[in-house]
Amino acid sequence: MRTRAIDPTQTSYAQAFEVEGATRWLFVSGQVPADRDGGVPQTFGDQCRLAWANVERQLAAGGMTLDNLVKVTIFLSDRLYRDENMRIRHEVLQDRTPALTVIITGIYDEAWLLEIEAVAAA
């Protein structure tokens, strides 16, 4: 498989992401900031890190890692979280630059401040 980030930015995403020769695709449902027991952290930072950890857990279950991400969609409950979301996303993804969309919207559970869905390829 060959991948190419098109017009990558300094903040861990690309304007487009090309995938060539993939034999497996993994579509990760929206991962919420809840642990296995249903516990939800209070702060946005803790929720964001937990949601990313949940994404990583699903990738691992599918035999993939963050390196396989080609598209990420992040749903934020409020615009005021966008800067912290960007910092944590960059911290988690480091130099990885999948295609990205961030949407400000209502979230299913009022305790959740974000939700992250992803597409990965191998």
PDB file of C-alpha atoms in Angstrom:
ATOM      1  CA  MET A   1       0.000   0.000   0.000  1.00  0.00           C
ATOM      2  CA  ARG A   2       1.177   3.508  -0.784  1.00  0.00           C
ATOM      3  CA  THR A   3      -0.209   6.621   0.884  1.00  0.00           C
ATOM      4  CA  ARG A   4       0.393  10.293   0.290  1.00  0.00           C
ATOM      5  CA  ALA A   5      -0.712  13.290   2.283  1.00  0.00           C
ATOM      6  CA  ILE A   6      -1.672  16.083  -0.080  1.00  0.00           C
ATOM      7  CA  ASP A   7      -0.970  19.616   1.145  1.00  0.00           C
ATOM      8  CA  PRO A   8      -0.234  18.615   4.772  1.00  0.00           C
ATOM      9  CA  THR A   9      -0.474  21.304   7.452  1.00  0.00           C
ATOM     10  CA  GLN A  10       1.623  21.911  10.546  1.00  0.00           C
ATOM     11  CA  THR A  11      -1.269  20.815  12.779  1.00  0.00           C
ATOM     12  CA  SER A  12      -1.539  17.080  12.032  1.00  0.00           C
ATOM     13  CA  TYR A  13      -3.846  16.903   9.040  1.00  0.00           C
ATOM     14  CA  ALA A  14      -3.756  17.095   5.255  1.00  0.00           C
ATOM     15  CA  GLN A  15      -6.129  18.761   2.823  1.00  0.00           C
ATOM     16  CA  ALA A  16      -6.458  15.363   1.103  1.00  0.00           C
ATOM     17  CA  PHE A  17      -5.000  11.885   1.570  1.00  0.00           C
ATOM     18  CA  GLU A  18      -4.371   9.467  -1.262  1.00  0.00           C
ATOM     19  CA  VAL A  19      -4.384   5.682  -0.744  1.00  0.00           C
ATOM     20  CA  GLU A  20      -3.145   3.332  -3.440  1.00  0.00           C
ATOM     21  CA  GLY A  21      -3.166  -0.467  -3.295  1.00  0.00           C
ATOM     22  CA  ALA A  22      -4.939  -0.933   0.042  1.00  0.00           C
ATOM     23  CA  THR A  23      -6.267  -4.440   0.625  1.00  0.00           C
ATOM     24  CA  ARG A  24      -8.020  -3.753   3.940  1.00  0.00           C
ATOM     25  CA  TRP A  25     -10.142  -0.861   5.156  1.00  0.00           C
ATOM     26  CA  LEU A  26     -11.243  -0.306   8.744  1.00  0.00           C
ATOM     27  CA  PHE A  27     -14.132   2.044   9.523  1.00  0.00           C
ATOM     28  CA  VAL A  28     -14.055   3.041  13.189  1.00  0.00           C
ATOM     29  CA  SER A  29     -17.390   4.129  14.623  1.00  0.00           C
ATOM     30  CA  GLY A  30     -17.466   7.306  16.660  1.00  0.00           C
ATOM     31  CA  GLN A  31     -15.375   6.762  19.765  1.00  0.00           C
ATOM     32  CA  VAL A  32     -16.622   8.604  22.804  1.00  0.00           C
ATOM     33  CA  PRO A  33     -14.767   9.743  25.920  1.00  0.00           C
ATOM     34  CA  ALA A  34     -16.002   6.903  28.120  1.00  0.00           C
ATOM     35  CA  ASP A  35     -13.891   4.148  29.629  1.00  0.00           C
ATOM     36  CA  ARG A  36     -14.884   0.466  29.598  1.00  0.00           C
ATOM     37  CA  ASP A  37     -16.979   0.978  32.742  1.00  0.00           C
ATOM     38  CA  GLY A  38     -18.793   3.995  31.286  1.00  0.00           C
ATOM     39  CA  GLY A  39     -16.805   6.544  33.276  1.00  0.00           C
ATOM     40  CA  VAL A  40     -16.424   9.953  31.636  1.00  0.00           C
ATOM     41  CA  PRO A  41     -13.652  12.364  32.689  1.00  0.00           C
ATOM     42  CA  GLN A  42     -14.654  15.902  33.640  1.00  0.00           C
ATOM     43  CA  THR A  43     -12.178  17.968  31.604  1.00  0.00           C
ATOM     44  CA  PHE A  44     -12.046  18.319  27.841  1.00  0.00           C
ATOM     45  CA  GLY A  45      -8.352  17.397  27.763  1.00  0.00           C
ATOM     46  CA  ASP A  46      -8.932  14.138  29.614  1.00  0.00           C
ATOM     47  CA  GLN A  47     -11.972  13.356  27.469  1.00  0.00           C
ATOM     48  CA  CYS A  48     -10.047  14.052  24.262  1.00  0.00           C
ATOM     49  CA  ARG A  49      -7.125  11.823  25.266  1.00  0.00           C
ATOM     50  CA  LEU A  50      -9.530   9.031  26.255  1.00  0.00           C
ATOM     51  CA  ALA A  51     -11.453   9.247  22.973  1.00  0.00           C
ATOM     52  CA  TRP A  52      -8.146   9.003  21.072  1.00  0.00           C
ATOM     53  CA  ALA A  53      -7.123   6.031  23.247  1.00  0.00           C
ATOM     54  CA  ASN A  54     -10.438   4.405  22.305  1.00  0.00           C
ATOM     55  CA  VAL A  55      -9.692   5.031  18.622  1.00  0.00           C
ATOM     56  CA  GLU A  56      -6.269   3.427  19.075  1.00  0.00           C
ATOM     57  CA  ARG A  57      -7.873   0.428  20.819  1.00  0.00           C
ATOM     58  CA  GLN A  58     -10.226  -0.136  17.875  1.00  0.00           C
ATOM     59  CA  LEU A  59      -7.360   0.229  15.405  1.00  0.00           C
ATOM     60  CA  ALA A  60      -5.355  -2.360  17.356  1.00  0.00           C
ATOM     61  CA  ALA A  61      -8.352  -4.718  17.383  1.00  0.00           C
ATOM     62  CA  GLY A  62      -8.335  -4.432  13.587  1.00  0.00           C
ATOM     63  CA  GLY A  63      -4.587  -5.047  13.386  1.00  0.00           C
ATOM     64  CA  MET A  64      -3.765  -1.416  12.628  1.00  0.00           C
ATOM     65  CA  THR A  65      -2.209   1.624  14.294  1.00  0.00           C
ATOM     66  CA  LEU A  66      -2.427   5.395  14.024  1.00  0.00           C
ATOM     67  CA  ASP A  67      -0.062   5.039  11.054  1.00  0.00           C
ATOM     68  CA  ASN A  68      -2.963   3.509   9.089  1.00  0.00           C
ATOM     69  CA  LEU A  69      -5.323   6.477   9.558  1.00  0.00           C
ATOM     70  CA  VAL A  70      -6.439   8.073   6.307  1.00  0.00           C
ATOM     71  CA  LYS A  71      -9.484  10.099   7.486  1.00  0.00           C
ATOM     72  CA  VAL A  72     -10.592  11.424  10.867  1.00  0.00           C
ATOM     73  CA  THR A  73     -13.795  13.249  11.772  1.00  0.00           C
ATOM     74  CA  ILE A  74     -13.995  14.949  15.162  1.00  0.00           C
ATOM     75  CA  PHE A  75     -17.309  16.144  16.536  1.00  0.00           C
ATOM     76  CA  LEU A  76     -16.980  18.865  19.197  1.00  0.00           C
ATOM     77  CA  SER A  77     -19.829  19.907  21.470  1.00  0.00           C
ATOM     78  CA  ASP A  78     -18.633  23.512  21.529  1.00  0.00           C
ATOM     79  CA  ARG A  79     -16.368  25.735  19.443  1.00  0.00           C
ATOM     80  CA  LEU A  80     -14.471  26.759  22.597  1.00  0.00           C
ATOM     81  CA  TYR A  81     -12.708  23.352  22.561  1.00  0.00           C
ATOM     82  CA  ARG A  82     -11.193  23.737  19.096  1.00  0.00           C
ATOM     83  CA  ASP A  83      -7.742  25.008  20.145  1.00  0.00           C
ATOM     84  CA  GLU A  84      -7.272  22.394  22.872  1.00  0.00           C
ATOM     85  CA  ASN A  85      -8.569  19.737  20.479  1.00  0.00           C
ATOM     86  CA  MET A  86      -5.982  20.792  17.902  1.00  0.00           C
ATOM     87  CA  ARG A  87      -3.138  20.687  20.456  1.00  0.00           C
ATOM     88  CA  ILE A  88      -4.085  17.229  21.719  1.00  0.00           C
ATOM     89  CA  ARG A  89      -4.698  15.890  18.202  1.00  0.00           C
ATOM     90  CA  HIS A  90      -1.220  17.072  17.220  1.00  0.00           C
ATOM     91  CA  GLU A  91       0.215  15.514  20.405  1.00  0.00           C
ATOM     92  CA  VAL A  92      -1.439  12.159  19.579  1.00  0.00           C
ATOM     93  CA  LEU A  93      -0.885  12.082  15.826  1.00  0.00           C
ATOM     94  CA  GLN A  94       2.571  13.711  15.906  1.00  0.00           C
ATOM     95  CA  ASP A  95       3.750  13.784  12.279  1.00  0.00           C
ATOM     96  CA  ARG A  96       0.798  11.785  10.890  1.00  0.00           C
ATOM     97  CA  THR A  97      -1.433  13.849   8.603  1.00  0.00           C
ATOM     98  CA  PRO A  98      -4.697  12.089   7.697  1.00  0.00           C
ATOM     99  CA  ALA A  99      -7.516  13.996   6.045  1.00  0.00           C
ATOM    100  CA  LEU A 100      -9.539  15.726   8.768  1.00  0.00           C
ATOM    101  CA  THR A 101     -12.904  17.313   9.384  1.00  0.00           C
ATOM    102  CA  VAL A 102     -13.945  18.980  12.657  1.00  0.00           C
ATOM    103  CA  ILE A 103     -17.656  19.569  13.184  1.00  0.00           C
ATOM    104  CA  ILE A 104     -19.270  21.613  15.955  1.00  0.00           C
ATOM    105  CA  THR A 105     -22.522  19.890  16.846  1.00  0.00           C
ATOM    106  CA  GLY A 106     -24.727  18.492  19.562  1.00  0.00           C
ATOM    107  CA  ILE A 107     -23.364  15.224  20.980  1.00  0.00           C
ATOM    108  CA  TYR A 108     -25.506  12.179  21.859  1.00  0.00           C
ATOM    109  CA  ASP A 109     -24.720  12.308  25.594  1.00  0.00           C
ATOM    110  CA  GLU A 110     -24.465  15.712  27.284  1.00  0.00           C
ATOM    111  CA  ALA A 111     -21.499  14.502  29.376  1.00  0.00           C
ATOM    112  CA  TRP A 112     -19.427  13.875  26.233  1.00  0.00           C
ATOM    113  CA  LEU A 113     -17.604  16.917  24.914  1.00  0.00           C
ATOM    114  CA  LEU A 114     -16.421  15.213  21.723  1.00  0.00           C
ATOM    115  CA  GLU A 115     -16.577  12.086  19.584  1.00  0.00           C
ATOM    116  CA  ILE A 116     -13.980  10.826  17.087  1.00  0.00           C
ATOM    117  CA  GLU A 117     -14.580   8.564  14.084  1.00  0.00           C
ATOM    118  CA  ALA A 118     -11.889   7.325  11.755  1.00  0.00           C
ATOM    119  CA  VAL A 119     -11.079   5.422   8.583  1.00  0.00           C
ATOM    120  CA  ALA A 120      -7.878   3.405   8.283  1.00  0.00           C
ATOM    121  CA  ALA A 121      -6.339   1.420   5.418  1.00  0.00           C
ATOM    122  CA  ALA A 122      -3.691  -1.257   5.106  1.00  0.00           C
TER     123      ALA A 122
END
